[in-house]
Coordinates of C-alpha atoms and ligand atoms in Angstrom, one line a residue:
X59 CA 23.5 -32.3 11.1
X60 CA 23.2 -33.4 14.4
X61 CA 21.2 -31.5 17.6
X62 CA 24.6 -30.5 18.8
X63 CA 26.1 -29.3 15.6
X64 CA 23.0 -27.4 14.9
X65 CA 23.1 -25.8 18.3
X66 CA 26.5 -24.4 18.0
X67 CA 25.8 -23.6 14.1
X68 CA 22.7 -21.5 15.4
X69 CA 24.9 -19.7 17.9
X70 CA 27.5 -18.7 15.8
X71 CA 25.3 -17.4 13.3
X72 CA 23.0 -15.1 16.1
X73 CA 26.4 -14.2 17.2
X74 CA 27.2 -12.7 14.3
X75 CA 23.5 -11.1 13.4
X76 CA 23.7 -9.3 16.9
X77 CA 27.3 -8.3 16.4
X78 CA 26.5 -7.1 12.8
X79 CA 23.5 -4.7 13.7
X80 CA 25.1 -3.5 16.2
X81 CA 28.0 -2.0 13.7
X82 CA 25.3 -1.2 11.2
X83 CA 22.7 0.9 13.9
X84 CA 26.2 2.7 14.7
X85 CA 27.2 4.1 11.3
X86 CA 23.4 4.8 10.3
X87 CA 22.5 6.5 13.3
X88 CA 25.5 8.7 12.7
X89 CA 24.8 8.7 9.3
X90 CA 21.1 9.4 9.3
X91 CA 21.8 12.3 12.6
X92 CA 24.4 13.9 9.7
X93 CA 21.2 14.0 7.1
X94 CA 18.7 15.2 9.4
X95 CA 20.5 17.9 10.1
X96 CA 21.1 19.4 6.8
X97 CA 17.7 18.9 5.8
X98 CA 16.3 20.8 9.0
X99 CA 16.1 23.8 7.8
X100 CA 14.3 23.1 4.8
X101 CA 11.9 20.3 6.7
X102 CA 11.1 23.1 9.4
X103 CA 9.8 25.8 6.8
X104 CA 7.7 23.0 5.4
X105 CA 6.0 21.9 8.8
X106 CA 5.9 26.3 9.6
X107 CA 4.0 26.6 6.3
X108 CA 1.4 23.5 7.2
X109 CA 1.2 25.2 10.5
X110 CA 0.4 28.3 9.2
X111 CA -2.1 26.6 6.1
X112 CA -3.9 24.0 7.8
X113 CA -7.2 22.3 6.5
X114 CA -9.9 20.4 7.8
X115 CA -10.9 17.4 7.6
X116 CA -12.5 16.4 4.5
X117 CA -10.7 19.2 2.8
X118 CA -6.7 18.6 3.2
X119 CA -6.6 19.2 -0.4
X120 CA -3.4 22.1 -0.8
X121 CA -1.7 19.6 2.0
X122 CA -2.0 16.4 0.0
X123 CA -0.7 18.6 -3.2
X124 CA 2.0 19.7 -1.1
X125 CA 3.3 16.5 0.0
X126 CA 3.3 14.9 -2.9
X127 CA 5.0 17.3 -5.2
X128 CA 7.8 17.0 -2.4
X129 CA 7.9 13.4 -2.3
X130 CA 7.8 13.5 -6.0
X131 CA 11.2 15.4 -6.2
X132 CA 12.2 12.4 -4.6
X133 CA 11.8 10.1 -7.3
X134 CA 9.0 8.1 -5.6
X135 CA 6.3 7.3 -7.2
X136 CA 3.3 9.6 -6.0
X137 CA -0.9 8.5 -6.6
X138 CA -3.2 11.3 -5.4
X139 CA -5.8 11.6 -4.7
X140 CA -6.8 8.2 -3.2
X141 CA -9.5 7.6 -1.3
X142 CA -13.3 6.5 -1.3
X143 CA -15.7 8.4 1.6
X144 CA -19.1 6.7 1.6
X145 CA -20.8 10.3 1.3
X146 CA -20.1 10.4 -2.7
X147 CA -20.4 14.8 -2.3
X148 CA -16.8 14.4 -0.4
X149 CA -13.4 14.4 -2.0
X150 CA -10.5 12.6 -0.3
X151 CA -7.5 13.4 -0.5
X152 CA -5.1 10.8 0.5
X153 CA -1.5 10.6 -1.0
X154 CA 0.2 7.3 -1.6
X155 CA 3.8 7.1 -2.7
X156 CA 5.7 3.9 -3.3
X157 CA 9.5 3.3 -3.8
X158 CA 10.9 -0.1 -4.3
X159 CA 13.8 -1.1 -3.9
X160 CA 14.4 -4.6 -4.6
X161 CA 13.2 -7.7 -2.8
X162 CA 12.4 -7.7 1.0
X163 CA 9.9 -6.7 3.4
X164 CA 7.0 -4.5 2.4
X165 CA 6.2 -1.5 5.2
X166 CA 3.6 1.1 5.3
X167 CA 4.6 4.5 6.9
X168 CA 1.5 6.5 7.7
X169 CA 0.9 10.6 8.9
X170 CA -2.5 11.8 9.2
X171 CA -2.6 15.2 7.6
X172 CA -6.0 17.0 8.6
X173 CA -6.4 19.5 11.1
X174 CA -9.2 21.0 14.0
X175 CA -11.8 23.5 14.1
X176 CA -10.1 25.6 16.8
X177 CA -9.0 29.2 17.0
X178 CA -5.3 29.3 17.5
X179 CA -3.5 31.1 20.4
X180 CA -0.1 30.1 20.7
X181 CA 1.0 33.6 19.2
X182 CA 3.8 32.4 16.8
X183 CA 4.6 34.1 13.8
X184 CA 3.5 31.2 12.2
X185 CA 0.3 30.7 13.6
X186 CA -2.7 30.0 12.0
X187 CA -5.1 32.6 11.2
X188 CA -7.5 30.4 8.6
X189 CA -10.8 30.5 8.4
X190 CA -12.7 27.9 6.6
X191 CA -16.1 26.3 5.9
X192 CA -16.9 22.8 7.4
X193 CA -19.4 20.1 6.3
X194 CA -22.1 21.8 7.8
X195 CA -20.9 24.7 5.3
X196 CA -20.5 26.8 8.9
X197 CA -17.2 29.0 8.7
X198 CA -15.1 28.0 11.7
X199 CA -11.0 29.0 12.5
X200 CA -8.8 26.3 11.7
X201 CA -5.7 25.3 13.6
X202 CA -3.4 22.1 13.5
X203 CA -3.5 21.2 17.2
X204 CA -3.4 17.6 17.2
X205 CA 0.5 17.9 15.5
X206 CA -0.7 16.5 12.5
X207 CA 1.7 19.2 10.8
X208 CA 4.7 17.8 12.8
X209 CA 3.6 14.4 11.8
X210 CA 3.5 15.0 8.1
X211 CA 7.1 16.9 7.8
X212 CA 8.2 14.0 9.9
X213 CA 7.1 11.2 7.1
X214 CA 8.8 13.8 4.7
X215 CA 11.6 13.7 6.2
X216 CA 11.8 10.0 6.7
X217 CA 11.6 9.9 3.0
X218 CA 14.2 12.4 2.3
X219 CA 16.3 10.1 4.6
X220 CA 15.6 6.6 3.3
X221 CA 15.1 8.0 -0.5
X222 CA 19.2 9.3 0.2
X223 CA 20.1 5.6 1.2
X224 CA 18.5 3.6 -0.8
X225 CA 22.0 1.2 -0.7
X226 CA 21.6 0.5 2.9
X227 CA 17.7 -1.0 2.8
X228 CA 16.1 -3.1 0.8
X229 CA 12.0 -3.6 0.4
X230 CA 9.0 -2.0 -0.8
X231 CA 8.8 1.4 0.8
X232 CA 4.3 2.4 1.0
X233 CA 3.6 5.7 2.2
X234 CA 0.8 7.6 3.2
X235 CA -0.5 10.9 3.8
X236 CA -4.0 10.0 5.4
X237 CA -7.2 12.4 5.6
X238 CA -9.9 12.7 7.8
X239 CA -8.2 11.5 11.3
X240 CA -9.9 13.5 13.4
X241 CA -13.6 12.9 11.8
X242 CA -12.5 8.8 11.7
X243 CA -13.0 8.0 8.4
X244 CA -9.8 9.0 6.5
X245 CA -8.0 5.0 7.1
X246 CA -11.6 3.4 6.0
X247 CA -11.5 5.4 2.9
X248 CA -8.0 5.1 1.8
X249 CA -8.1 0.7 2.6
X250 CA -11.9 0.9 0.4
X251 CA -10.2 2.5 -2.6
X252 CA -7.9 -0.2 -2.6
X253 CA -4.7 0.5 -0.6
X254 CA -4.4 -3.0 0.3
X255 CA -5.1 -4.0 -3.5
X256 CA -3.6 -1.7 -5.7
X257 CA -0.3 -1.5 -3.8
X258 CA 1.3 -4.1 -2.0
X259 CA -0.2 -5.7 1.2
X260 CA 2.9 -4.0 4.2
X261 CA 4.2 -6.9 6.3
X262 CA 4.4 -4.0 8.6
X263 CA 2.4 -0.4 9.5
X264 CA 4.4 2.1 11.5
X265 CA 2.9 5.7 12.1
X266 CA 3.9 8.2 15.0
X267 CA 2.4 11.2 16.9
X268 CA 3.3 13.9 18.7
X269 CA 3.2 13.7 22.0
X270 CA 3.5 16.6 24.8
X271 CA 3.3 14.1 27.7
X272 CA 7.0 13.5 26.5
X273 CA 9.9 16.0 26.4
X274 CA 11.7 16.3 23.0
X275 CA 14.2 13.8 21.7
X276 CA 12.3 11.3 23.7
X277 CA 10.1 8.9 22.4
X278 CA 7.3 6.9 24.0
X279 CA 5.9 3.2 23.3
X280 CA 2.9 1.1 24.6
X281 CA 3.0 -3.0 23.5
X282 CA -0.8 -4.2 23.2
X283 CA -3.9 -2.4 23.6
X284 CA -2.6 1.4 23.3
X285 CA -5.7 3.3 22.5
X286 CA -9.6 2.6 22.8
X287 CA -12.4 1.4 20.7
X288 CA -14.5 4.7 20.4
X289 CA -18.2 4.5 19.9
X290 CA -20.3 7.4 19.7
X291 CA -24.1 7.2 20.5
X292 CA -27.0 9.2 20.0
X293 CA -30.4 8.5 22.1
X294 CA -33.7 10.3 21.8
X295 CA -35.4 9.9 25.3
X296 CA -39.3 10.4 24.2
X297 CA -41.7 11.2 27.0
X298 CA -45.3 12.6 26.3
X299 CA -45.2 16.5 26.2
X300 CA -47.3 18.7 28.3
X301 CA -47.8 22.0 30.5
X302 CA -45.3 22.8 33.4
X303 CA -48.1 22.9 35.6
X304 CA -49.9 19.9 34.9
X305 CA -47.2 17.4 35.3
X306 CA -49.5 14.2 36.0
X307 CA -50.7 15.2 32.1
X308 CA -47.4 13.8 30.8
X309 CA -44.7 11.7 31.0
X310 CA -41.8 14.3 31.7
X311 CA -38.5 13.4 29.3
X312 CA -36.2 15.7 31.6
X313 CA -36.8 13.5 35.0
X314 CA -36.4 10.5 33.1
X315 CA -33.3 11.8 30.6
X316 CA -31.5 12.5 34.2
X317 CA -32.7 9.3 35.7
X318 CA -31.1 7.7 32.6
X319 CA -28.1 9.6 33.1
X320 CA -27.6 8.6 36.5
X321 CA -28.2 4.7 35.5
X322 CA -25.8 4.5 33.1
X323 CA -23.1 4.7 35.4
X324 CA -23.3 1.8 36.6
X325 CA -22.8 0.6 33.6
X326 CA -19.1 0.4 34.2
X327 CA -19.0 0.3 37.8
X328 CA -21.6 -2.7 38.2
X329 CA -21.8 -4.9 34.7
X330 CA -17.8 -4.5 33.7
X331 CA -15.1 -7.0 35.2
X332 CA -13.0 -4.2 37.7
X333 CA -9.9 -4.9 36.0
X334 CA -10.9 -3.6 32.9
X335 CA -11.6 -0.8 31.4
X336 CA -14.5 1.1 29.8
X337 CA -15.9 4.6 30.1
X338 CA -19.6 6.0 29.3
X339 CA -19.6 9.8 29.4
X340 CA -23.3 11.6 28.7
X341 CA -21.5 14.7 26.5
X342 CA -24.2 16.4 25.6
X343 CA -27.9 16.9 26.5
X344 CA -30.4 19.0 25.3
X345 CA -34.4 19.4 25.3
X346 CA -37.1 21.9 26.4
X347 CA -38.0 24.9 25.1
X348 CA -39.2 27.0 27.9
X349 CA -39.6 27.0 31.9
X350 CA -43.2 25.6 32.0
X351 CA -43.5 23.5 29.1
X352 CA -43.2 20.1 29.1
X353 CA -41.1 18.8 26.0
X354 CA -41.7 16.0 24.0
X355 CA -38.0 14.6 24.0
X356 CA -34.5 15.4 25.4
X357 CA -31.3 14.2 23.1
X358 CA -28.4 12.9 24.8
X359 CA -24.8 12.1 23.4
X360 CA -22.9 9.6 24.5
X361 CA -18.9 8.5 23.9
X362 CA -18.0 4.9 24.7
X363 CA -14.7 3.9 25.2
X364 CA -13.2 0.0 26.0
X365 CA -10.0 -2.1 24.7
X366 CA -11.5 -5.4 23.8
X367 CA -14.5 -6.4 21.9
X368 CA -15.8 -8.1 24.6
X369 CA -16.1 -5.2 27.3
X370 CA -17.5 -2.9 24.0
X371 CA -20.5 -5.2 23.3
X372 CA -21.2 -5.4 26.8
X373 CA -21.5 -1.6 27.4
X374 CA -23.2 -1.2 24.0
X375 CA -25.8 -4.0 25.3
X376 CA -26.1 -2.5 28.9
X377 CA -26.8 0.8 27.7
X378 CA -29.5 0.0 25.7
X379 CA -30.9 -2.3 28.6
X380 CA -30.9 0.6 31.0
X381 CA -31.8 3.3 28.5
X382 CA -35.1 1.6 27.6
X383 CA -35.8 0.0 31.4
X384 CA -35.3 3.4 33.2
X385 CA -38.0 4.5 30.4
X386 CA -40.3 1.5 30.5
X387 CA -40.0 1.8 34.8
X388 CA -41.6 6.0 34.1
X389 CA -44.2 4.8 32.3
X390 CA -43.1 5.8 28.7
X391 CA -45.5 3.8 27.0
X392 CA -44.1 1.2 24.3
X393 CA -44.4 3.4 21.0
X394 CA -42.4 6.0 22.7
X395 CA -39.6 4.3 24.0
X396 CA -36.6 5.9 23.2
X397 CA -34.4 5.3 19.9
X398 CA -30.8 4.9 20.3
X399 CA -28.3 4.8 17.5
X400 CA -24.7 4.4 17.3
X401 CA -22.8 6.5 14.4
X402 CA -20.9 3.3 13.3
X403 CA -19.5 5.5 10.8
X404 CA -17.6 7.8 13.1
X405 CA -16.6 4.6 14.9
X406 CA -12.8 4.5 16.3
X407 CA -11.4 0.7 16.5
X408 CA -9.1 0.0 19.1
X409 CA -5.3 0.1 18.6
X410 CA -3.4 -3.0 19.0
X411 CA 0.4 -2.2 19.1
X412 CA 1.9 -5.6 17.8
X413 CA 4.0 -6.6 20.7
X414 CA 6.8 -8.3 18.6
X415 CA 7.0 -5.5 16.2
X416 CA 7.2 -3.3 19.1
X417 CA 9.8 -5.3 20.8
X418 CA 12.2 -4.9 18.0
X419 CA 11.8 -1.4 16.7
X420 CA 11.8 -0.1 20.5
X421 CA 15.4 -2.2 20.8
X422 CA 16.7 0.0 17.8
X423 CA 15.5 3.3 19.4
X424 CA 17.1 2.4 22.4
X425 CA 20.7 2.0 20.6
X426 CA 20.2 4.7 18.2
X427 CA 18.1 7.1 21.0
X428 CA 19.6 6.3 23.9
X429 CA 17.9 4.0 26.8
X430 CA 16.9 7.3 28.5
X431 CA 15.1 8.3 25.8
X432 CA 12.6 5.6 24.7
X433 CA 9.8 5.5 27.4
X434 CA 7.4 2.7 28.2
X435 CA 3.6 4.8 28.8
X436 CA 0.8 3.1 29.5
X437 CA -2.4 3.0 27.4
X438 CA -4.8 5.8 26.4
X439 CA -8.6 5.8 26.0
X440 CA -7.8 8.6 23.9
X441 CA -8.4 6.8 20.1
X442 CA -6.8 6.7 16.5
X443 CA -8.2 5.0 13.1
X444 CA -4.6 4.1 12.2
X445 CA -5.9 1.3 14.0
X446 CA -7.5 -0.1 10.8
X447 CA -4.3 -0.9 9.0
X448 CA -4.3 -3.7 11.2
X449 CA -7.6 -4.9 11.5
X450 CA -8.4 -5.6 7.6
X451 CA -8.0 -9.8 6.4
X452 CA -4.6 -9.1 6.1
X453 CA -3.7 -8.9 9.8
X454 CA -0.9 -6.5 9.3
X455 CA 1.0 -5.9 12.6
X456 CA 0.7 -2.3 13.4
X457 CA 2.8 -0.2 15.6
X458 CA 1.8 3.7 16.5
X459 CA 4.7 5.2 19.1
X460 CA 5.2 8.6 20.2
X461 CA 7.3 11.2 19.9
X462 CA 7.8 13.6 22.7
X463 CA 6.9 17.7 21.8
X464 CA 7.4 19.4 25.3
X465 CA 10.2 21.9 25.8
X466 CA 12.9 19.9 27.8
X467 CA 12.5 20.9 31.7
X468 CA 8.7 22.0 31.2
X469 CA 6.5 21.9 34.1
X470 CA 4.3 18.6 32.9
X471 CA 1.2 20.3 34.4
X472 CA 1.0 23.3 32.7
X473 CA 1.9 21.9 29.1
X474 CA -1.6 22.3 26.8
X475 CA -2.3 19.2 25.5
X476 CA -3.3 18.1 22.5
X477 CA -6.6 19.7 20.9
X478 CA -5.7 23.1 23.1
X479 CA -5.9 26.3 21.0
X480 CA -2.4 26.4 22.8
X481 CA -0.9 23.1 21.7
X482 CA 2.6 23.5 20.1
X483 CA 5.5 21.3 19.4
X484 CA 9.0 22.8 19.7
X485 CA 9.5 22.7 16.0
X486 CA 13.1 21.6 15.8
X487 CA 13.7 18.9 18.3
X488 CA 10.3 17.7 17.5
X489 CA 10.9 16.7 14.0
X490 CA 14.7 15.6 14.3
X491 CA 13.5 13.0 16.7
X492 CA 10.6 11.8 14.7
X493 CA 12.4 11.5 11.8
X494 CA 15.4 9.8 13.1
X495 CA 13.0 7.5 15.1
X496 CA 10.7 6.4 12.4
X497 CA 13.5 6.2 10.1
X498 CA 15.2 3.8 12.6
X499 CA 11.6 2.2 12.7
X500 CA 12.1 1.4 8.8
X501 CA 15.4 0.5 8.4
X502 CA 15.2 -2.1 12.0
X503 CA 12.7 -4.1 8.8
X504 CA 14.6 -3.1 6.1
X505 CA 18.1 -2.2 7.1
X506 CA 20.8 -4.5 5.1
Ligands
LIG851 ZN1 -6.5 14.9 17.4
LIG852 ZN1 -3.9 13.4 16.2

């Protein structure tokens, strides 16, 4: 065949593709709007009895029962529960569920299903009045203010939906009801028991959230760095301890934890290229015991946040370079200098929305959506450990979007944002858009 044959062969051909989806997205977004809206009512009771039940992290175990004795009924095929914390005293409680359905693509749909320690206020019937004991075995309120309710009916919707047309995709269909979000932890625990080994490896990972930025029936996207790398860093400022009065004695921890404090920021503003972006933020700080003593330490906490790897080591190495200067400069001597440590195990990696991927599922939500509805939002330093699904050997492309949760014509500045004791989704838009989106999402790399 020659160039120009080929040419016109290739034309014809992408001619017909675009002309053929195009039919397709129109019956299935009818078709799948139709289903949505007879399974509403049952979906909603499910998300209003999550709302009402929710469970830490760490202990989401009635939540991963109840999702998979649903998706059960669906004829997947349900493993819980999955899941390998490095503390061996900790249950997780993952749920995976596979369906296949002949030869194609493999995806990975993924909710996060663990909830906050927050007293609730929203005042809805049904609220959440649970009490439960943490990891520290302290009894705290429990609320599901992050969404992570909405986000679970929404992947059990999505499986009503494709599980009801199986004759219209074609694939291996992974889901997963992930733990531990909000503590990091849950993704690392489900990938080291073997997700990427004793299922199929997903040529693609989709996963949504909540979002009250947006209005309902919109959803949001963000191509390429979306969310931050989060570190978190503990440092023990050590000074020599001594009587209030009787200063020159000692070497005083409080001047030189503030002095720290005020070094570190020009950690960003000084040792970062301007045009990009990190953030050091001294959280907490604590020491002394009483007005005229002298203590021997003061603690400070630390979150880090930054996009690439680059930018992180740098603030990771700049921080320790002021940290033990500012100390060395007030005469700590060298056996006291302070001892910083980073929590790698609570550590956040960035998330890297594959820009193809995104291209071409944010194409179908704008035919099946509507062009007004599906809104380009810039990146967060906010951060997510669905991140991870990415980031393994594997180099799965990942793609998180959001779904908007704000009454339609609410005043953007007075909606409680996520984490608020008054964070709610309106229930029904919320969860027929997600649905319908991340259902679109899965059948833009299944659809036949
Ligand atoms: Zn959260
Ligand atoms: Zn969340």
């Amino acid at each position: 065949m020659g160039q120009a044959d080929f040419s016109h062969f290739w034309m014809i051909s992408t001619l017909s593709l675009v002309i053929s989806l195009t039919l397709i997205s129109h019956v299935l977004a009818r078709d799948m709007k139709a289903i949505v809206d007879e399974k509403l009512p049952v979906l909603l009771e499910f998300y209003k009895d999550l709302h009402a039940s929710p469970e830490l992290s760490y202990f989401e175990k009635e939540t991963s029962e109840k999702l998979a004795k649903e998706l059960r009924k669906l004829g997947f095929e349900v493993t819980n529960p999955v899941g390998k914390y490095p503390d061996k005293s900790l249950t997780c409680y993952g749920v995976v569920t596979i369906m296949e359905n002949g030869s194609g693509p493999t995806v990975l749909v993924r909710t996060d299903i663990d909830a906050l320690p927050i007293l609730e206020k929203t005042g809805v019937p049904y609220a959440s009045k649970v009490r439960s004991t943490d990891v520290s075995q302290e009894e705290v309120p429990v609320m599901h203010a992050c969404g992570h309710d909405m986000h679970t009916a929404t992947l059990l919707g999505t499986a009503q939906l494709l599980a009801g047309m199986k004759e219209r995709w074609i694939g291996t269909l992974v889901m997963l009801g992930q733990t531990a979000e909000e503590r990091g932890g849950g993704a690392r625990a489900v990938l080291a028991d073997g997700l990427y080994e004793r299922w199929p490896v997903p040529d693609y990972a989709l996963a949504q959230h909540g979002d009250p930025d947006l209005e309902t029936g919109q959803v949001g996207y963000c191509p390429g760095w979306a969310m931050a790398n989060i570190d978190m860093i503990d440092i023990t400022i050590r000074g020599i301890g001594a009587h209030g009065a009787r200063p020159h004695q000692g070497r005083d921890p409080v001047v030189i934890a503030a002095q720290v404090i005020n070094n570190l920021q020009t950690v960003v503003s000084r040792s970062i290229d301007p045009v990009e972006t990190g953030v050091v933020t001294v959280g907490s700080i604590h020491g002394g015991s009483k007005h005229n003593i002298i203590p021997d330490e003061v603690k400070l906490q630390l979150t880090v946040r930054s996009f690439t790897d680059e930018v992180r080591a740098k603030i990771l190495e700049e921080i320790e370079r002021i940290t033990v200067n500012t100390c060395r400069a007030a005469g700590v001597p060298e056996d006291r200098l302070p001892v910083i440590h980073n929590r790698t195990e609570e550590f956040f990696p960035a998330l890297y929305n594959d820009p193809e991927l995104v291209e071409s599922t944010v194409k179908a939500f704008r035919e099946v959506l509507g062009e007004e509805n599906v809104v380009r939002q810039r990146p967060t330093t906010a951060g997510e450990d669905f991140s991870e699904f990415g980031l393994t050997e594997h180099k799965v492309p990942v793609f998180m979007f959001r779904v908007g949760t704000a009454a339609a014509g609410s005043d953007p500045s007075t909606r409680p944002g996520w984490h608020s004791p008054y964070y709610l989704p309106v229930p029904e838009p919320s969860l027929r858009t997600g649905v319908i989106a991340m259902t679109t999402a899965v059948l833009n790399l299944m659809g036949k």
